[in-house]
mmCIF file of C-alpha atoms in Angstrom:
data_model
loop_
_atom_site.group_PDB
_atom_site.id
_atom_site.type_symbol
_atom_site.label_atom_id
_atom_site.label_comp_id
_atom_site.label_asym_id
_atom_site.label_seq_id
_atom_site.Cartn_x
_atom_site.Cartn_y
_atom_site.Cartn_z
ATOM 1 C CA MET A 1 0.000 0.000 0.000
ATOM 2 C CA ARG A 2 1.328 3.425 -0.952
ATOM 3 C CA HIS A 3 1.397 6.245 1.583
ATOM 4 C CA PRO A 4 -2.311 7.063 2.140
ATOM 5 C CA THR A 5 -1.566 10.757 2.634
ATOM 6 C CA ARG A 6 -4.863 12.070 1.284
ATOM 7 C CA HIS A 7 -6.851 9.684 3.517
ATOM 8 C CA LEU A 8 -5.048 10.369 6.802
ATOM 9 C CA ARG A 9 -7.287 13.240 7.912
ATOM 10 C CA ASP A 10 -10.393 11.193 7.203
ATOM 11 C CA TYR A 11 -8.769 8.360 9.150
ATOM 12 C CA ILE A 12 -8.258 10.654 12.161
ATOM 13 C CA ASP A 13 -11.886 11.743 11.903
ATOM 14 C CA ALA A 14 -13.015 8.088 11.615
ATOM 15 C CA GLU A 15 -14.857 8.943 8.397
ATOM 16 C CA LEU A 16 -13.587 6.028 6.298
ATOM 17 C CA PRO A 17 -15.201 2.647 5.670
ATOM 18 C CA PRO A 18 -14.107 -0.038 8.169
ATOM 19 C CA ARG A 19 -11.966 -1.903 5.627
ATOM 20 C CA ARG A 20 -10.140 1.309 4.639
ATOM 21 C CA MET A 21 -9.599 2.155 8.328
ATOM 22 C CA GLN A 22 -8.090 -1.280 8.923
ATOM 23 C CA ALA A 23 -5.851 -0.964 5.871
ATOM 24 C CA ILE A 24 -4.518 2.389 7.033
ATOM 25 C CA GLU A 25 -3.963 1.090 10.567
ATOM 26 C CA ALA A 26 -1.939 -1.783 9.114
ATOM 27 C CA HIS A 27 0.074 0.693 7.062
ATOM 28 C CA LEU A 28 0.687 2.930 10.083
ATOM 29 C CA SER A 29 1.991 -0.041 12.067
ATOM 30 C CA ARG A 30 4.968 -0.284 9.693
ATOM 31 C CA CYS A 31 5.355 3.271 8.332
ATOM 32 C CA ALA A 32 7.059 5.760 10.673
ATOM 33 C CA LEU A 33 6.560 8.658 8.250
ATOM 34 C CA CYS A 34 2.773 8.323 8.151
ATOM 35 C CA ARG A 35 2.637 7.749 11.912
ATOM 36 C CA ALA A 36 4.522 11.024 12.344
ATOM 37 C CA ARG A 37 2.034 12.812 10.089
ATOM 38 C CA VAL A 38 -0.928 11.453 12.063
ATOM 39 C CA ALA A 39 0.665 12.379 15.391
ATOM 40 C CA GLU A 40 1.454 15.904 14.208
ATOM 41 C CA GLU A 41 -2.101 16.389 12.951
ATOM 42 C CA ARG A 42 -3.534 15.200 16.262
ATOM 43 C CA ARG A 43 -1.166 17.430 18.200
ATOM 44 C CA LEU A 44 -2.196 20.473 16.170
ATOM 45 C CA ARG A 45 -5.875 19.718 16.609
ATOM 46 C CA SER A 46 -5.412 19.341 20.341
ATOM 47 C CA ARG A 47 -3.578 22.655 20.570
ATOM 48 C CA LEU A 48 -6.109 24.441 18.369
ATOM 49 C CA ARG A 49 -9.029 23.200 20.442
ATOM 50 C CA SER A 50 -7.335 24.576 23.540
ATOM 51 C CA LEU A 51 -7.175 28.084 22.058
ATOM 52 C CA ARG A 52 -9.396 30.709 23.594
ATOM 53 C CA VAL A 53 -10.710 32.917 20.793
ATOM 54 C CA PRO A 54 -11.005 36.468 22.165
ATOM 55 C CA GLY A 55 -14.342 38.213 21.921
ATOM 56 C CA ALA A 56 -14.842 41.597 20.307
ATOM 57 C CA GLY A 57 -13.615 44.401 22.538
ATOM 58 C CA PRO A 58 -15.943 47.130 23.834
ATOM 59 C CA GLU A 59 -14.600 49.694 21.343
ATOM 60 C CA LEU A 60 -15.452 47.499 18.365
ATOM 61 C CA LYS A 61 -18.918 46.780 19.746
ATOM 62 C CA ASP A 62 -19.511 50.503 20.304
ATOM 63 C CA ARG A 63 -18.450 51.327 16.726
ATOM 64 C CA ILE A 64 -20.780 48.666 15.311
ATOM 65 C CA ASN A 65 -23.698 49.861 17.435
ATOM 66 C CA LEU A 66 -23.022 53.485 16.462
ATOM 67 C CA SER A 67 -22.917 52.577 12.770
ATOM 68 C CA VAL A 68 -26.180 50.676 13.069
ATOM 69 C CA ALA A 69 -27.889 53.545 14.923
ATOM 70 C CA SER A 70 -26.640 56.127 12.420
ATOM 71 C CA ALA A 71 -27.804 54.039 9.491
ATOM 72 C CA ALA A 72 -31.233 53.574 11.042
ATOM 73 C CA ALA A 73 -31.560 57.325 11.709
ATOM 74 C CA GLY A 74 -30.498 58.116 8.140
ATOM 75 C CA ALA A 75 -33.032 55.707 6.723
ATOM 76 C CA GLY A 76 -35.808 57.363 8.737
ATOM 77 C CA ALA A 77 -34.784 60.865 7.632
ATOM 78 C CA GLY A 78 -34.756 59.766 4.011
ATOM 79 C CA THR A 79 -38.490 59.029 4.049
ATOM 80 C CA GLY A 80 -39.336 62.745 4.228
ATOM 81 C CA THR A 81 -42.143 62.126 6.661
ATOM 82 C CA GLY A 82 -40.384 63.694 9.633
ATOM 83 C CA THR A 83 -41.522 60.815 11.787
ATOM 84 C CA ALA A 84 -39.207 58.703 13.875
ATOM 85 C CA PRO A 85 -38.077 55.433 12.349
ATOM 86 C CA PRO A 86 -40.009 52.384 13.456
ATOM 87 C CA GLU A 87 -38.724 50.890 16.675
ATOM 88 C CA PRO A 88 -38.727 47.146 16.042
ATOM 89 C CA GLY A 89 -36.096 45.513 13.856
ATOM 90 C CA LEU A 90 -33.335 46.872 11.607
ATOM 91 C CA ASP A 91 -33.622 47.854 7.966
ATOM 92 C CA GLY A 92 -31.582 46.210 5.223
ATOM 93 C CA ARG A 93 -28.792 48.776 5.287
ATOM 94 C CA SER A 94 -28.325 48.368 9.012
ATOM 95 C CA HIS A 95 -28.104 44.626 8.648
ATOM 96 C CA VAL A 96 -25.418 45.073 6.014
ATOM 97 C CA LEU A 97 -23.398 47.385 8.243
ATOM 98 C CA ALA A 98 -23.765 45.090 11.221
ATOM 99 C CA ALA A 99 -22.759 42.100 9.133
ATOM 100 C CA ALA A 100 -19.768 43.979 7.725
ATOM 101 C CA GLY A 101 -18.604 44.854 11.223
ATOM 102 C CA ALA A 102 -19.036 41.289 12.388
ATOM 103 C CA VAL A 103 -17.131 39.980 9.375
ATOM 104 C CA ALA A 104 -14.308 42.431 10.039
ATOM 105 C CA ALA A 105 -14.119 41.328 13.669
ATOM 106 C CA ALA A 106 -14.218 37.658 12.725
ATOM 107 C CA GLY A 107 -11.573 38.238 10.071
ATOM 108 C CA ALA A 108 -9.244 39.872 12.559
ATOM 109 C CA VAL A 109 -9.699 37.010 15.023
ATOM 110 C CA LEU A 110 -9.209 34.447 12.255
ATOM 111 C CA LEU A 111 -5.975 36.022 11.021
ATOM 112 C CA ALA A 112 -4.648 36.294 14.572
ATOM 113 C CA GLY A 113 -5.575 32.673 15.193
ATOM 114 C CA ALA A 114 -3.996 31.605 11.908
ATOM 115 C CA TYR A 115 -0.764 33.403 12.790
ATOM 116 C CA PHE A 116 -0.690 31.650 16.168
ATOM 117 C CA ALA A 117 -1.503 28.276 14.603
ATOM 118 C CA GLY A 118 1.289 28.775 12.084
ATOM 119 C CA THR A 119 3.787 29.228 14.906
ATOM 120 C CA LEU A 120 2.746 25.887 16.441
ATOM 121 C CA LEU A 121 4.522 24.137 13.586
ATOM 122 C CA GLU A 122 7.899 25.531 14.480
ATOM 123 C CA VAL A 123 10.308 25.829 17.349
ATOM 124 C CA PRO A 124 12.417 29.022 17.396
ATOM 125 C CA ALA A 125 15.999 28.468 16.324
ATOM 126 C CA VAL A 126 17.330 29.666 19.693
ATOM 127 C CA ALA A 127 15.011 27.270 21.534
ATOM 128 C CA GLY A 128 15.462 23.568 21.793
ATOM 129 C CA THR A 129 19.104 23.761 22.829
ATOM 130 C CA PRO A 130 20.123 22.467 26.277
ATOM 131 C CA ALA A 131 21.163 25.963 27.339
ATOM 132 C CA ALA A 132 17.876 27.549 26.233
ATOM 133 C CA MET A 133 15.733 24.852 27.829
ATOM 134 C CA ALA A 134 17.660 24.852 31.090
ATOM 135 C CA ALA A 135 17.509 28.660 31.264
ATOM 136 C CA GLY A 136 13.797 28.602 30.429
ATOM 137 C CA TRP A 137 13.130 25.968 33.072
ATOM 138 C CA HIS A 138 14.907 28.001 35.766
ATOM 139 C CA THR A 139 13.088 31.188 34.728
ATOM 140 C CA VAL A 140 9.607 29.667 34.542
ATOM 141 C CA THR A 141 9.815 27.481 37.655
ATOM 142 C CA ARG A 142 11.602 29.979 39.898
ATOM 143 C CA GLY A 143 9.923 30.162 43.309
ATOM 144 C CA SER A 144 7.167 27.639 42.529
ATOM 145 C CA ASP A 145 7.072 23.898 41.959
ATOM 146 C CA THR A 146 3.479 23.859 40.677
ATOM 147 C CA LEU A 147 3.059 24.650 36.975
ATOM 148 C CA GLY A 148 -0.075 26.092 35.364
ATOM 149 C CA GLN A 149 -1.098 26.298 31.728
ATOM 150 C CA GLU A 150 0.679 29.632 31.176
ATOM 151 C CA GLN A 151 3.924 28.269 32.594
ATOM 152 C CA LEU A 152 3.682 25.136 30.451
ATOM 153 C CA ALA A 153 3.122 27.328 27.384
ATOM 154 C CA SER A 154 6.203 29.346 28.317
ATOM 155 C CA LEU A 155 8.253 26.154 28.625
ATOM 156 C CA ARG A 156 7.088 25.080 25.159
ATOM 157 C CA ALA A 157 8.330 28.403 23.807
ATOM 158 C CA HIS A 158 11.774 27.461 25.113
ATOM 159 C CA GLY A 159 11.649 24.099 23.303
ATOM 160 C CA TRP A 160 10.043 21.834 25.897
ATOM 161 C CA SER A 161 7.330 19.513 24.577
ATOM 162 C CA CYS A 162 4.980 19.248 27.588
ATOM 163 C CA PRO A 163 2.705 16.995 25.483
ATOM 164 C CA GLU A 164 -1.079 17.130 25.497
ATOM 165 C CA PHE A 165 -3.250 14.024 25.080
ATOM 166 C CA ALA A 166 -6.754 15.421 24.644
ATOM 167 C CA ASP A 167 -7.265 13.286 21.535
ATOM 168 C CA LEU A 168 -6.605 10.196 23.650
ATOM 169 C CA GLY A 169 -9.297 11.144 26.148
ATOM 170 C CA LEU A 170 -6.770 12.235 28.788
ATOM 171 C CA THR A 171 -7.060 15.386 30.876
ATOM 172 C CA LEU A 172 -4.140 17.162 32.511
ATOM 173 C CA GLU A 173 -4.719 17.109 36.254
ATOM 174 C CA SER A 174 -1.521 18.709 37.538
ATOM 175 C CA ALA A 175 2.041 19.584 36.620
ATOM 176 C CA ARG A 176 5.136 20.479 38.574
ATOM 177 C CA SER A 177 8.838 21.037 38.128
ATOM 178 C CA LEU A 178 11.476 18.744 39.577
ATOM 179 C CA GLU A 179 14.995 17.499 38.974
ATOM 180 C CA VAL A 180 15.915 13.994 37.836
ATOM 181 C CA ALA A 181 19.523 13.033 38.516
ATOM 182 C CA GLY A 182 20.285 16.737 38.803
ATOM 183 C CA ARG A 183 18.680 17.596 35.453
ATOM 184 C CA PRO A 184 15.675 19.888 34.876
ATOM 185 C CA ALA A 185 12.417 18.035 34.419
ATOM 186 C CA VAL A 186 8.648 18.523 34.293
ATOM 187 C CA GLU A 187 6.161 16.049 35.745
ATOM 188 C CA MET A 188 2.606 15.935 34.351
ATOM 189 C CA TRP A 189 -0.321 13.831 35.620
ATOM 190 C CA PHE A 190 -3.122 12.844 33.222
ATOM 191 C CA THR A 191 -6.379 11.021 33.914
ATOM 192 C CA GLY A 192 -9.015 9.500 31.661
ATOM 193 C CA ASN A 193 -10.559 6.196 30.603
ATOM 194 C CA GLY A 194 -10.232 4.963 34.172
ATOM 195 C CA GLU A 195 -6.461 5.349 33.937
ATOM 196 C CA GLN A 196 -3.898 7.659 35.500
ATOM 197 C CA ILE A 197 -0.673 8.375 33.637
ATOM 198 C CA ARG A 198 2.386 10.113 34.974
ATOM 199 C CA LEU A 199 4.753 11.639 32.398
ATOM 200 C CA VAL A 200 8.165 13.090 33.236
ATOM 201 C CA GLU A 201 10.033 15.025 30.560
ATOM 202 C CA GLN A 202 13.705 15.606 31.304
ATOM 203 C CA HIS A 203 16.499 17.408 29.465
ATOM 204 C CA PRO A 204 20.284 17.443 29.968
ATOM 205 C CA LEU A 205 22.245 20.316 31.377
ATOM 206 C CA PRO A 206 24.339 22.475 29.003
ATOM 207 C CA GLY A 207 27.546 20.706 28.021
ATOM 208 C CA GLU A 208 26.301 17.205 28.861
ATOM 209 C CA ASP A 209 26.793 14.592 26.160
ATOM 210 C CA ARG A 210 26.452 10.825 25.908
ATOM 211 C CA GLN A 211 24.748 10.527 29.283
ATOM 212 C CA PRO A 212 22.888 7.319 30.198
ATOM 213 C CA VAL A 213 19.115 7.258 29.726
ATOM 214 C CA ILE A 214 17.510 7.759 33.138
ATOM 215 C CA ASN A 215 14.250 6.250 34.338
ATOM 216 C CA ALA A 216 12.607 9.166 36.181
ATOM 217 C CA VAL A 217 10.584 6.794 38.395
ATOM 218 C CA SER A 218 13.662 5.247 39.990
ATOM 219 C CA GLY A 219 16.295 7.869 39.162
ATOM 220 C CA ARG A 220 18.568 5.120 37.812
ATOM 221 C CA ALA A 221 19.830 4.290 34.329
ATOM 222 C CA VAL A 222 17.358 2.176 32.345
ATOM 223 C CA ALA A 223 19.944 -0.602 32.045
ATOM 224 C CA ALA A 224 20.173 -0.832 35.837
ATOM 225 C CA ASP A 225 16.377 -1.279 35.991
ATOM 226 C CA GLY A 226 16.406 -4.094 33.439
ATOM 227 C CA PHE A 227 14.941 -2.042 30.585
ATOM 228 C CA ARG A 228 15.700 -2.871 26.964
ATOM 229 C CA VAL A 229 14.736 -1.358 23.617
ATOM 230 C CA THR A 230 11.355 -2.601 22.400
ATOM 231 C CA GLY A 231 9.650 -2.286 19.029
ATOM 232 C CA SER A 232 11.220 -0.630 15.999
ATOM 233 C CA THR A 233 14.836 0.505 16.077
ATOM 234 C CA GLU A 234 14.003 3.504 13.840
ATOM 235 C CA GLY A 235 13.367 6.912 15.374
ATOM 236 C CA PRO A 236 13.307 7.496 19.140
ATOM 237 C CA ALA A 237 14.302 4.545 21.322
ATOM 238 C CA VAL A 238 11.501 3.076 23.430
ATOM 239 C CA PHE A 239 12.596 1.149 26.544
ATOM 240 C CA GLY A 240 10.486 -1.341 28.452
ATOM 241 C CA ALA A 241 10.953 -4.060 31.054
ATOM 242 C CA ASP A 242 8.908 -7.205 31.664
ATOM 243 C CA GLY A 243 9.204 -6.626 35.393
ATOM 244 C CA ASN A 244 7.813 -3.093 35.100
ATOM 245 C CA PRO A 245 4.913 -3.269 32.612
ATOM 246 C CA GLY A 246 3.495 0.059 33.764
ATOM 247 C CA GLN A 247 6.690 1.980 32.972
ATOM 248 C CA THR A 248 8.051 3.025 29.578
ATOM 249 C CA VAL A 249 10.999 5.295 28.790
ATOM 250 C CA ILE A 250 11.515 7.126 25.480
ATOM 251 C CA ALA A 251 14.888 8.583 24.513
ATOM 252 C CA ALA A 252 14.902 10.956 21.533
ATOM 253 C CA GLY A 253 18.158 12.826 21.087
ATOM 254 C CA SER A 254 18.706 14.830 24.253
ATOM 255 C CA VAL A 255 15.150 14.544 25.617
ATOM 256 C CA THR A 256 13.890 11.653 27.738
ATOM 257 C CA TYR A 257 10.275 10.855 28.595
ATOM 258 C CA THR A 258 9.283 8.467 31.372
ATOM 259 C CA PHE A 259 5.735 7.104 31.468
ATOM 260 C CA GLU A 260 4.107 5.386 34.422
ATOM 261 C CA SER A 261 0.533 4.101 34.144
ATOM 262 C CA THR A 262 -1.987 2.438 36.446
ATOM 263 C CA LEU A 263 -3.428 0.500 33.463
ATOM 264 C CA PRO A 264 -0.504 -0.041 31.075
ATOM 265 C CA VAL A 265 -2.509 -1.976 28.479
ATOM 266 C CA LYS A 266 -5.170 0.703 28.017
ATOM 267 C CA THR A 267 -4.160 4.217 26.882
ATOM 268 C CA LEU A 268 -0.443 4.103 27.663
ATOM 269 C CA PRO A 269 0.632 2.463 24.344
ATOM 270 C CA ARG A 270 -1.124 5.179 22.347
ATOM 271 C CA ALA A 271 0.406 7.944 24.461
ATOM 272 C CA VAL A 272 3.866 6.429 24.044
ATOM 273 C CA GLU A 273 3.321 6.131 20.294
ATOM 274 C CA GLU A 274 2.159 9.743 20.019
ATOM 275 C CA VAL A 275 5.201 11.107 21.844
ATOM 276 C CA SER A 276 7.538 8.864 19.859
ATOM 277 C CA VAL A 277 6.245 9.953 16.455
ATOM 278 C CA MET A 278 5.972 13.568 17.615
ATOM 279 C CA GLU A 279 9.707 13.548 18.230
ATOM 280 C CA SER A 280 10.242 11.977 14.806
ATOM 281 C CA ALA A 281 8.091 14.711 13.236
ATOM 282 C CA ARG A 282 10.331 17.425 14.681
ATOM 283 C CA LEU A 283 12.955 16.467 12.114
ATOM 284 C CA ASP A 284 10.610 17.526 9.295
ATOM 285 C CA ARG A 285 10.092 21.068 10.529
ATOM 286 C CA PRO A 286 11.749 23.836 8.473
ATOM 287 C CA PRO A 287 14.623 25.463 10.355
ATOM 288 C CA ALA A 288 14.242 28.868 8.680
ATOM 289 C CA GLU A 289 12.253 31.590 10.406
ATOM 290 C CA PRO A 290 9.139 32.175 8.261
ATOM 291 C CA GLU A 291 7.699 35.587 7.464
ATOM 292 C CA PRO A 292 4.479 36.618 9.253
ATOM 293 C CA MET A 293 2.383 36.192 6.094
ATOM 294 C CA GLU A 294 3.844 32.716 5.603
ATOM 295 C CA ARG A 295 2.799 31.832 9.141
ATOM 296 C CA ILE A 296 -0.730 33.113 8.491
ATOM 297 C CA VAL A 297 -1.032 31.161 5.239
ATOM 298 C CA ARG A 298 0.268 28.046 6.949
ATOM 299 C CA GLY A 299 -2.133 28.576 9.854
ATOM 300 C CA LEU A 300 -5.080 29.015 7.492
ATOM 301 C CA ALA A 301 -4.093 25.766 5.824
ATOM 302 C CA VAL A 302 -4.164 24.098 9.232
ATOM 303 C CA PHE A 303 -7.667 25.472 9.863
ATOM 304 C CA SER A 304 -8.935 24.276 6.503
ATOM 305 C CA ARG A 305 -7.678 20.738 6.934
ATOM 306 C CA THR A 306 -8.790 20.399 10.550
ATOM 307 C CA GLY A 307 -12.277 21.736 10.001
ATOM 308 C CA TRP A 308 -11.631 24.552 12.488
ATOM 309 C CA ALA A 309 -14.305 27.237 12.679
ATOM 310 C CA LEU A 310 -14.993 30.372 14.671
#
C-alpha cells in the first residue's frame, strides 16, 4: 500500500469505511513517516481546540452599534415624513453594516488565530538547545514547583514539549517542576478512561553529552532497571521491562520521557506512540524563520484541513 496521505485526515476523523480504516492502521503499524504525520495532525488539533478565541472588545462593539444607529436614523430621515423610524427591527442597510462589522471582527480574530496556529509548527531556532531549555526551566519554575497552563506554554516556547493528550481522552490534572539526577524536568499527571498516567520530561544540562538514559521513576539508568529497547529501532528509542509493565521510557536525542501508568494496556501504548512519532516529526520542521504572512497562510491551511471554525 502506498502512503495514504490524502486519507489520513479522514482516518483521524473516523470517516472512512471499516476496511479502509483497517488498511490504514496496518500501514501505520509499519510506516514511521505516516505515523509522524498522524501524530502531528492530532497534536495540532489538540492545541487548536485549547485556544481561547477572544471576543470583540468594547470599542469594536460601540463602533458597530453606532454605525447601526446612524444608518437607522439616516433611513428614517430619508423618508421625508419627519416621523421617527419604526422601533422594532433593523432595515436592510443596518443589517449590512452590522454584518460587515461582524465579518471584520471575525476576520481579525481568524488572522490572529492563523498566525498563532502557524507558529505551532515551528520551534524558534534559539530554543530547543540544552542551554535555552535549562535557562527557560529556571526562569519559569523559579519560586514555585506547581506549573499552570501559562507556565507550560512558556516552557514550550523554550523548546520543551509538555505533550497534550486530549485526543486520547486524557485530561491534565496537575504539573510540577522537579529534577531527575540533577537535570531539569517537568512532571505531568493525566487522567481518563479509568487510567492515570504520569509523564516526566527531562532534558540534559548544558555541556552534557552521551549521558545514560535515566528512568525518572527510579532515578537510575534504564539498564540498571532491566529495561531494553522494544519495538522498531528507527526513530526514538523506546525502553520497556517485563518486570515493570506500567513503565516506559523514550529517549529521543537529548530529551527523555518516562511514562508510568496504572493500566498499562489501556491508553499508555497510544500515548507512548504519540510522543515517539511527535519527536520523529520534529525532524521535518523547516529550520528557517518564516515571514508573518507565511505563518498566516500556513495557519489558514491548518484550519482548513482540521475543520476549524470560529
